[in-house]
PDB file of C-alpha atoms in Angstrom:
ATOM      1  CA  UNK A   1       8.608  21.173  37.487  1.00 55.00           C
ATOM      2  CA  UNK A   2       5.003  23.173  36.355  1.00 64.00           C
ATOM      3  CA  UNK A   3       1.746  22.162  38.203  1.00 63.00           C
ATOM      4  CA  UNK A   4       0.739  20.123  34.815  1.00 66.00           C
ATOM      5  CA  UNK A   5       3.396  17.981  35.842  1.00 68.00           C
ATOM      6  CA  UNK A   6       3.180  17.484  39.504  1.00 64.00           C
ATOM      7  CA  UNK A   7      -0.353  16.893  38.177  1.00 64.00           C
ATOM      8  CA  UNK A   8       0.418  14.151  36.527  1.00 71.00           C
ATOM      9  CA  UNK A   9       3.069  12.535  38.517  1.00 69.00           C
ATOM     10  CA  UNK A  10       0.276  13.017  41.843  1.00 68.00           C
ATOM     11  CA  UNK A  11      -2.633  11.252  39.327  1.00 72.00           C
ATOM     12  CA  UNK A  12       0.312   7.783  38.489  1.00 68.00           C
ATOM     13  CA  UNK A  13       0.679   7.550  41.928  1.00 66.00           C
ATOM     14  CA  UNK A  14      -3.162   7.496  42.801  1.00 67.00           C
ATOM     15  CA  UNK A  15      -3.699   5.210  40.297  1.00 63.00           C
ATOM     16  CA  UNK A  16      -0.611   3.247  41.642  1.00 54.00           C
ATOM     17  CA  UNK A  17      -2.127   2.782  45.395  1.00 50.00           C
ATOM     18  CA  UNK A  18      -5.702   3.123  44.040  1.00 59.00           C
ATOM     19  CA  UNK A  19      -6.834  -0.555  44.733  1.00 43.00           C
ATOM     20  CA  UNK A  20      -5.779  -0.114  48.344  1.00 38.00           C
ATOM     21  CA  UNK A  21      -8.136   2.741  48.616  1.00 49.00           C
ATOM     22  CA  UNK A  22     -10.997   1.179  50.386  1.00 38.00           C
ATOM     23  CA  UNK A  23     -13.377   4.471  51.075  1.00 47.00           C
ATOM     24  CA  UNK A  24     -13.157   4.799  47.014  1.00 50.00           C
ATOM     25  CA  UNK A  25     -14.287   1.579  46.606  1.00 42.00           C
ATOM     26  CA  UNK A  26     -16.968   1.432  49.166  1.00 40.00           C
ATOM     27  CA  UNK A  27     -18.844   4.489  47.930  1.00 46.00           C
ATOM     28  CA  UNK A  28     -19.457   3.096  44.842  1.00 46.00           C
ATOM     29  CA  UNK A  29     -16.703   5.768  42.603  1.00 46.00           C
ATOM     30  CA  UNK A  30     -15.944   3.342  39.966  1.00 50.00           C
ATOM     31  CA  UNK A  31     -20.113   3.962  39.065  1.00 59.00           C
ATOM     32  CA  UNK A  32     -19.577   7.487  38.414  1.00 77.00           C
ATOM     33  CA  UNK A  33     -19.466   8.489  34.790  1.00 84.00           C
ATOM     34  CA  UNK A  34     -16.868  11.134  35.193  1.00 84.00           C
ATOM     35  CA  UNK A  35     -14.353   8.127  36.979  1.00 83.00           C
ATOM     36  CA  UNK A  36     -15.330   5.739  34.203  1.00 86.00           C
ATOM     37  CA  UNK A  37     -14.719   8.105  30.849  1.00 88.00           C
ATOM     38  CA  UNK A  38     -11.574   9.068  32.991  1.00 88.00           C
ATOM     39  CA  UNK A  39     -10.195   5.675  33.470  1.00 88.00           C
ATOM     40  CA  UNK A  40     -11.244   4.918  29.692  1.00 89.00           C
ATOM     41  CA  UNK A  41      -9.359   8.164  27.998  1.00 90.00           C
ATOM     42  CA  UNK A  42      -6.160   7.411  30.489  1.00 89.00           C
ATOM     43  CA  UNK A  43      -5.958   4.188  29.582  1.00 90.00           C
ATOM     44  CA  UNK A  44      -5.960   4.424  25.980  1.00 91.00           C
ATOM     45  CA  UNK A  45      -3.208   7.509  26.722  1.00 91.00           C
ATOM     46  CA  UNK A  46      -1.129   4.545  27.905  1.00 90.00           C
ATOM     47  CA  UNK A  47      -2.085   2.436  25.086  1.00 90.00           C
ATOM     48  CA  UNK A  48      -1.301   5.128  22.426  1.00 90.00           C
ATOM     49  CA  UNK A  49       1.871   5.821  24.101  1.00 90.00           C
ATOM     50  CA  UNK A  50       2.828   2.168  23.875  1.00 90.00           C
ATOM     51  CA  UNK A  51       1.756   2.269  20.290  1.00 89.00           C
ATOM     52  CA  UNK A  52       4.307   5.145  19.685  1.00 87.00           C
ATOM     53  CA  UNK A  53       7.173   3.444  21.390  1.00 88.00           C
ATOM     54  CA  UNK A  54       6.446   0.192  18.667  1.00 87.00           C
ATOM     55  CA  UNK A  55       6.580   2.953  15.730  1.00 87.00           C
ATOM     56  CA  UNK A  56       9.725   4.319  16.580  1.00 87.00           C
ATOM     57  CA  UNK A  57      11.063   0.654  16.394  1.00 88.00           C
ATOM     58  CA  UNK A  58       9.247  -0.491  13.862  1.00 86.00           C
ATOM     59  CA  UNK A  59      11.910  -0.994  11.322  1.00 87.00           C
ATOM     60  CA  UNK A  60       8.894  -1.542   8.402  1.00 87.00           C
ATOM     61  CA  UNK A  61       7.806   2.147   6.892  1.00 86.00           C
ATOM     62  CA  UNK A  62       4.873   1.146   6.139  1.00 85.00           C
ATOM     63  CA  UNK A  63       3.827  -0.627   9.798  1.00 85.00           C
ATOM     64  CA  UNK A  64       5.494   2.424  11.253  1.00 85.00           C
ATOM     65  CA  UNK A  65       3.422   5.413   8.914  1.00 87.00           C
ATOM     66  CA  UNK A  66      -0.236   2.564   9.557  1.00 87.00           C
ATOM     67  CA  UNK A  67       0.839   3.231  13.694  1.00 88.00           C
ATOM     68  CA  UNK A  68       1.416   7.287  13.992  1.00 88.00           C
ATOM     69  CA  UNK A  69      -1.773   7.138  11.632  1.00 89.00           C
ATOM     70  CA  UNK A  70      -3.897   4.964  14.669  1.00 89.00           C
ATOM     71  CA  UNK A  71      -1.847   6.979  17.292  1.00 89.00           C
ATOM     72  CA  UNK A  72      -2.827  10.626  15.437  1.00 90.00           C
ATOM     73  CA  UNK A  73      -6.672   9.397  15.300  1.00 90.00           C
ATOM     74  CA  UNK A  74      -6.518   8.437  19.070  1.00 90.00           C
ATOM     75  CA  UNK A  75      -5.127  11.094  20.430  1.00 91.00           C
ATOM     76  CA  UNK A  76      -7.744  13.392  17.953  1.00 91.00           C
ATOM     77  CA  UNK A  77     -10.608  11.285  19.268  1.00 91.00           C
ATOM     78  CA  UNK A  78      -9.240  12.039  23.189  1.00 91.00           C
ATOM     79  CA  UNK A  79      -9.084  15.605  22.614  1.00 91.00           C
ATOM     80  CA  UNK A  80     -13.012  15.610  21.522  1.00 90.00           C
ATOM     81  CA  UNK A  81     -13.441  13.179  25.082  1.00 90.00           C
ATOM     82  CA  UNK A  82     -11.847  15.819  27.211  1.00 90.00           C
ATOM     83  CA  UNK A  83     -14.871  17.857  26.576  1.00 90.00           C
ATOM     84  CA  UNK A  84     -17.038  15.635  27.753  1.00 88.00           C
ATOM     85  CA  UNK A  85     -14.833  15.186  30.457  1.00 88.00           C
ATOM     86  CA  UNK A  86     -14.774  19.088  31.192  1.00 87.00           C
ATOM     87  CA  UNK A  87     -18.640  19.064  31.306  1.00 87.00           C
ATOM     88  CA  UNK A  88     -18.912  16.019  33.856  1.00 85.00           C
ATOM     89  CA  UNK A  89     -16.276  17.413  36.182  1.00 83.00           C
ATOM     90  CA  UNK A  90     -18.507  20.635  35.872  1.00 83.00           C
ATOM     91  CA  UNK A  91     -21.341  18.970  37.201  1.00 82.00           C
ATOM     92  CA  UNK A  92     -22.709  18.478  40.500  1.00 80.00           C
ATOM     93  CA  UNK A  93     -22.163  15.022  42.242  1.00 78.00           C
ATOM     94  CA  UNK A  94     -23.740  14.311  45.355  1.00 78.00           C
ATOM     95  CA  UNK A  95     -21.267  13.410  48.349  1.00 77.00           C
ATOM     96  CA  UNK A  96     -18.351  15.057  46.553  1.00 77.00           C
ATOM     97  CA  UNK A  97     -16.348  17.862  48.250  1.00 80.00           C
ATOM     98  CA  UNK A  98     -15.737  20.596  47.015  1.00 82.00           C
ATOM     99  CA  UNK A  99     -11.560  19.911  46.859  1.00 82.00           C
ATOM    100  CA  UNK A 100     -12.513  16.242  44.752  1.00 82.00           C
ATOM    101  CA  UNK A 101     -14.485  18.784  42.468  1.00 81.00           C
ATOM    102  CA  UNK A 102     -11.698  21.347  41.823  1.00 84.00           C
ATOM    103  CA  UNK A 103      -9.354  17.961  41.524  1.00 84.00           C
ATOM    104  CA  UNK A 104     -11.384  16.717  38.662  1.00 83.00           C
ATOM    105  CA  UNK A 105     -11.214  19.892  36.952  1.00 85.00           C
ATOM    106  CA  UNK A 106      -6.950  20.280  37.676  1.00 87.00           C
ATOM    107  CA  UNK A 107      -7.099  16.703  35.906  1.00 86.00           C
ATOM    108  CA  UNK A 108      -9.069  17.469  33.235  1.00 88.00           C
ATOM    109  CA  UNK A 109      -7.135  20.302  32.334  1.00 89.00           C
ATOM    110  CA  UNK A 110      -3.974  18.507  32.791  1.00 89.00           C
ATOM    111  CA  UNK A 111      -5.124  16.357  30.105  1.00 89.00           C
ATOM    112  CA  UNK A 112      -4.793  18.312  26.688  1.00 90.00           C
ATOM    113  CA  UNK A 113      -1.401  18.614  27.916  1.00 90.00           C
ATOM    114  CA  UNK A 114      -0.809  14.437  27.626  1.00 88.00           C
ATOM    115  CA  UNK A 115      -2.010  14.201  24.994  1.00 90.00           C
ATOM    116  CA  UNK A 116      -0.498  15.908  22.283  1.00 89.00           C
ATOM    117  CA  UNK A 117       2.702  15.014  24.120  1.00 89.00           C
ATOM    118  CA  UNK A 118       2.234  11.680  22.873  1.00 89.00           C
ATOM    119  CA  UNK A 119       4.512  11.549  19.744  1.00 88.00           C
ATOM    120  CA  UNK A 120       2.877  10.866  16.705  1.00 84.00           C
ATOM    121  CA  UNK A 121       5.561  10.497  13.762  1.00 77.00           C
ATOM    122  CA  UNK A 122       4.332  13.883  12.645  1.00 70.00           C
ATOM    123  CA  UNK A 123       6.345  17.364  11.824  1.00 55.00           C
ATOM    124  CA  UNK A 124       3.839  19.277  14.371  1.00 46.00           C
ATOM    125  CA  UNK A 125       4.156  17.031  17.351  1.00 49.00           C
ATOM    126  CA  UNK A 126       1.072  16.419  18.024  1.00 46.00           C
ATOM    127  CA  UNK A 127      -2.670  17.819  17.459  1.00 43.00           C
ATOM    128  CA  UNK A 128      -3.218  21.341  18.675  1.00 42.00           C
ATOM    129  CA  UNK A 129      -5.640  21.934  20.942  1.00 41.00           C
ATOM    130  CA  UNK A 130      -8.221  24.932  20.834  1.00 43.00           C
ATOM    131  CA  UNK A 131      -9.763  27.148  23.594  1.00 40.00           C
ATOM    132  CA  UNK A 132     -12.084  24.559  24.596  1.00 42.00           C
ATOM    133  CA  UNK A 133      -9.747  21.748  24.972  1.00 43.00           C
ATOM    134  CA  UNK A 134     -11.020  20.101  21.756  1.00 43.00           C
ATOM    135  CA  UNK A 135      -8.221  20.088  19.540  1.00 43.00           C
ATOM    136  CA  UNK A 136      -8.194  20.205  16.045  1.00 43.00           C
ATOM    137  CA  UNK A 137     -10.037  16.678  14.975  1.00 41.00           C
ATOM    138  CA  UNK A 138     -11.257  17.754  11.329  1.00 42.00           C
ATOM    139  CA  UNK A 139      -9.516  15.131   9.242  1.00 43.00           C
ATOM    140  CA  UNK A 140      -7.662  15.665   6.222  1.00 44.00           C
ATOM    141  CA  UNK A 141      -6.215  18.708   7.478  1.00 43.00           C
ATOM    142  CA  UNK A 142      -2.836  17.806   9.258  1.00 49.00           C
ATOM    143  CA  UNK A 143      -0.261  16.253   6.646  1.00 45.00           C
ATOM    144  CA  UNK A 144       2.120  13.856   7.667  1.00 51.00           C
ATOM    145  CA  UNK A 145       5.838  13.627   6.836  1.00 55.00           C
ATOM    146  CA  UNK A 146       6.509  10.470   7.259  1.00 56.00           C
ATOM    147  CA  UNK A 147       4.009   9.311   5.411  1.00 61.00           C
ATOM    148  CA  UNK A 148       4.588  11.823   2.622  1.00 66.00           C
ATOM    149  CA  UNK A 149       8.447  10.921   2.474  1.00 67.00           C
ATOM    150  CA  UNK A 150       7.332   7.142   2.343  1.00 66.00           C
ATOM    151  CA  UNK A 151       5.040   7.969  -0.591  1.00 76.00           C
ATOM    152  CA  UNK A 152       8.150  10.475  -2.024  1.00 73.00           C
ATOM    153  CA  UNK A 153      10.503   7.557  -2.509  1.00 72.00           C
ATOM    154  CA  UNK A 154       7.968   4.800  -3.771  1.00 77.00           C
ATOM    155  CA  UNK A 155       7.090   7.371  -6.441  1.00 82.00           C
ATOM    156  CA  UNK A 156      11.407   7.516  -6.680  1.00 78.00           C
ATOM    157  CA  UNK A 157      11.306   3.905  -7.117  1.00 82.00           C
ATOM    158  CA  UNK A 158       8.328   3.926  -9.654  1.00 85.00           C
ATOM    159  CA  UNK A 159      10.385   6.952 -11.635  1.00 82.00           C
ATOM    160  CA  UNK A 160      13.703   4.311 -11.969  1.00 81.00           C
ATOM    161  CA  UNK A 161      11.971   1.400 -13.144  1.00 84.00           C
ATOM    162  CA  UNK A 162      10.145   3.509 -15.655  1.00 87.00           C
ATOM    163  CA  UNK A 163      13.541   5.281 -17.043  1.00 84.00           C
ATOM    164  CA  UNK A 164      14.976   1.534 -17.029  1.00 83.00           C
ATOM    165  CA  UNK A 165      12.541   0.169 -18.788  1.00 86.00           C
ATOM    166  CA  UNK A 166      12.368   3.194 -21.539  1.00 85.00           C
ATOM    167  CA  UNK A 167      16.227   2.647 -22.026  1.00 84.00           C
ATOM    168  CA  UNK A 168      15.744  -1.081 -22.433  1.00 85.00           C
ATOM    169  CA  UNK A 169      12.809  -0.316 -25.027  1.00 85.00           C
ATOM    170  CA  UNK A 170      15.059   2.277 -27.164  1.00 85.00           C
ATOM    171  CA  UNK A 171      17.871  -0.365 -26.848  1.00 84.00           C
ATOM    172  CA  UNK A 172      15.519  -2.914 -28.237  1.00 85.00           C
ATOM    173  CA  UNK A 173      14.171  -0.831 -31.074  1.00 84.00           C
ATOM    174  CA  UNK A 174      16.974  -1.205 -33.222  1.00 85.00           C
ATOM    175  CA  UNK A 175      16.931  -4.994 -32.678  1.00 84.00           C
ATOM    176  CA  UNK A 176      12.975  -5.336 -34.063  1.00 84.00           C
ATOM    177  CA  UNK A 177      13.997  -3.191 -36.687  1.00 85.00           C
ATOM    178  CA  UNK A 178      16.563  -5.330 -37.265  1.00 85.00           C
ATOM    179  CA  UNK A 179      14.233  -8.649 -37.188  1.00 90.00           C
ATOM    180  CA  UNK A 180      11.393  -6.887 -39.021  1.00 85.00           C
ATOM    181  CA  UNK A 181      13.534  -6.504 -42.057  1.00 87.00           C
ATOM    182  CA  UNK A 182      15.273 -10.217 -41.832  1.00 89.00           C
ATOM    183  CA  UNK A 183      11.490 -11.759 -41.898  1.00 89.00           C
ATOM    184  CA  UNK A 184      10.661  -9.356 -44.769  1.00 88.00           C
ATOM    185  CA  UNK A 185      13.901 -10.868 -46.626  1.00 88.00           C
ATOM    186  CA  UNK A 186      12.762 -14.191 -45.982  1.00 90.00           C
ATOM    187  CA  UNK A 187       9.216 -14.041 -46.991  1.00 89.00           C
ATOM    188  CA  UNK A 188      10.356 -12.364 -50.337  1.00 89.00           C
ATOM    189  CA  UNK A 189      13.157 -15.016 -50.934  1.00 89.00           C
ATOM    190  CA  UNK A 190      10.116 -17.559 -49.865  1.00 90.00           C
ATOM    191  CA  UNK A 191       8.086 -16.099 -52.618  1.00 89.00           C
ATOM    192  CA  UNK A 192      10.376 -16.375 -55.366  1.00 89.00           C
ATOM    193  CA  UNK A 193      11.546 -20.270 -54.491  1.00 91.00           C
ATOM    194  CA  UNK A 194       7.673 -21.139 -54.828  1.00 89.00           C
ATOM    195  CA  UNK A 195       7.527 -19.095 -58.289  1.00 89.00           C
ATOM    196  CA  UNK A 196      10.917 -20.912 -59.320  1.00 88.00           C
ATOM    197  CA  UNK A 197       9.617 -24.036 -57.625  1.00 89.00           C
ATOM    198  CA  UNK A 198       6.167 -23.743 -59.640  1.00 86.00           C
ATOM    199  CA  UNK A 199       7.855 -23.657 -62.933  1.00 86.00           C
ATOM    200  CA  UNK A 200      10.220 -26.445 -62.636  1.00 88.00           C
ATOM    201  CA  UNK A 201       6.846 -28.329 -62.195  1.00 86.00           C
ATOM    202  CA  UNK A 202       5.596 -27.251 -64.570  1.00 85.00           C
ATOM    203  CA  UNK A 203       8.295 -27.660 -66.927  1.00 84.00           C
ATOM    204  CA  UNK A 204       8.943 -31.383 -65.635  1.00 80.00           C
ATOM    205  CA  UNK A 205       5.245 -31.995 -66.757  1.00 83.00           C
ATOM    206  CA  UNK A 206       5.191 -30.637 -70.026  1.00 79.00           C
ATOM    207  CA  UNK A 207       8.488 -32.561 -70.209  1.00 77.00           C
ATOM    208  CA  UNK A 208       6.925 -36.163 -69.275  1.00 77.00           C
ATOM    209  CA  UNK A 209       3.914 -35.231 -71.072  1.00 77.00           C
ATOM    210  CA  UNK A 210       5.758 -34.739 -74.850  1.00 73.00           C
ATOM    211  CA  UNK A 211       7.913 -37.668 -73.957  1.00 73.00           C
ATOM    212  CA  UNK A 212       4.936 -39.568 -73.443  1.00 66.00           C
ATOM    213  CA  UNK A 213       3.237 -38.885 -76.670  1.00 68.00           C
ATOM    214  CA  UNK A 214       6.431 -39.728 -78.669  1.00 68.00           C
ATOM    215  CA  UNK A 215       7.100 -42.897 -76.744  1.00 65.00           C
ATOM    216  CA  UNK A 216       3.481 -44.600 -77.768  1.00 59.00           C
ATOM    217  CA  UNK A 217       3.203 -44.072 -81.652  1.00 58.00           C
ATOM    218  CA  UNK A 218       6.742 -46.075 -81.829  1.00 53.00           C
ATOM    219  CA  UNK A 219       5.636 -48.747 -79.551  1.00 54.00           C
ATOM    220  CA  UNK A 220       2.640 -49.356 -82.128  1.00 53.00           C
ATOM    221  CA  UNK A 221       5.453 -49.253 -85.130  1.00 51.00           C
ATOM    222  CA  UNK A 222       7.522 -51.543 -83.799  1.00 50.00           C
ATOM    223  CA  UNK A 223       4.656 -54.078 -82.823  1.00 49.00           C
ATOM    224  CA  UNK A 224       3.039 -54.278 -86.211  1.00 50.00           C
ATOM    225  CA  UNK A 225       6.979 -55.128 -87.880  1.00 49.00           C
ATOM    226  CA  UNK A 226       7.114 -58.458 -86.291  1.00 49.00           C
ATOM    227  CA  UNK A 227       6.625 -61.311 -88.109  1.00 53.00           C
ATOM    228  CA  UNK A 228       4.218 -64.296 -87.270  1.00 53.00           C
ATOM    229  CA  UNK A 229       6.039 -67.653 -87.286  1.00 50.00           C
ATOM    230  CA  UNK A 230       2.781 -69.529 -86.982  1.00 47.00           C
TER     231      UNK A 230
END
């Protein structure tokens, strides 16, 4: 087991039996800035842990990629709090010994360590940290695989539906051609019924018309032949 660990398992169990620590409590600790950022960064270590236990569950891609995204940005925003960790345990507090001093500082560099440990659904496993204890938080520049295979087989998915649809638009080609030429057809054979149609009228009146004027001279013949009995 390396120090960084016994480091940690000594800090879970002071946290453990930290309420029954009554000298803590009466000097007023919880008021220092260095215990308070502390207790904030190792608490959301927990919480981003957590959140990394529900992503590897998570049996929704998408849920699962949105999680190691919030668990990536946490764990990036830690790193930068570790600094300003690292300069409060380097200060002077009054009524601190020197072995609480050099504890703060074994705990702050114990830190890094936690962090990127924290799994995070990416190739790398984790953020890597510099010199400093700052880490790499510049975004954009860590890519992650799970996210890009997610995005890999939507654009998969996309790719199908497209080739489906282009077969079912060649297959259907044929078919409007097909159509196109059956309504051309029509419309001619439409045309020449009307021009057929049009002369029959036409015919029918001419017809009526000559009948007409043959009918009424004969009418006026017969008339004037009858005799008068009066």
């Amino acid at each position: 087991m390396s120090m960084i660990d016994v480091l940690i398992r000594v800090d879970a169990i002071c946290k453990k039996y930290d309420k029954y620590d009554a000298d803590k409590h009466r000097n007023g600790a919880a008021g220092d800035p260095f215990s308070r950022l502390y207790a904030a960064v190792d608490a959301d270590i927990d919480a981003a842990i957590e959140k990394c236990e529900r992503a590897a569950t998570e049996t929704n891609r998408a849920a699962a990629v949105a999680l190691n995204a919030d668990v990536r940005r946490t764990k990036a925003r830690l790193m930068e709090e570790v600094v300003k960790l690292r300069k409060l345990a380097a200060k002077k507090v009054k009524g601190l010994s020197p072995e609480e001093a050099e504890l703060r500082g074994d705990l702050v560099s114990a830190l890094p360590h936690r962090i990127q440990s924290i799994p995070d659904g990416g190739g790398g496993g984790g953020v890597a940290a510099d010199q400093n204890g700052g880490g790499n938080v510049r975004p954009g520049i860590k890519f992650d695989s799970s996210g890009l295979e997610f995005i890999s087989e939507g654009l998969d998915t996309l790719k199908s539906l497209a080739e489906d649809m282009n077969e079912e638009l060649n297959r259907q080609v044929p078919l409007m051609d097909e159509i196109d030429n059956k309504v051309d057809k029509a419309n001619a054979d439409l045309r020449k019924t009307n021009v057929r149609l049009k002369e029959t009228v036409n015919q029918h009146t001419q017809s009526m018309n000559l009948i007409g004027s043959i009918i009424i001279p004969f009418s006026g013949i017969t008339c004037s032949k009858i005799p008068r009995y009066i």
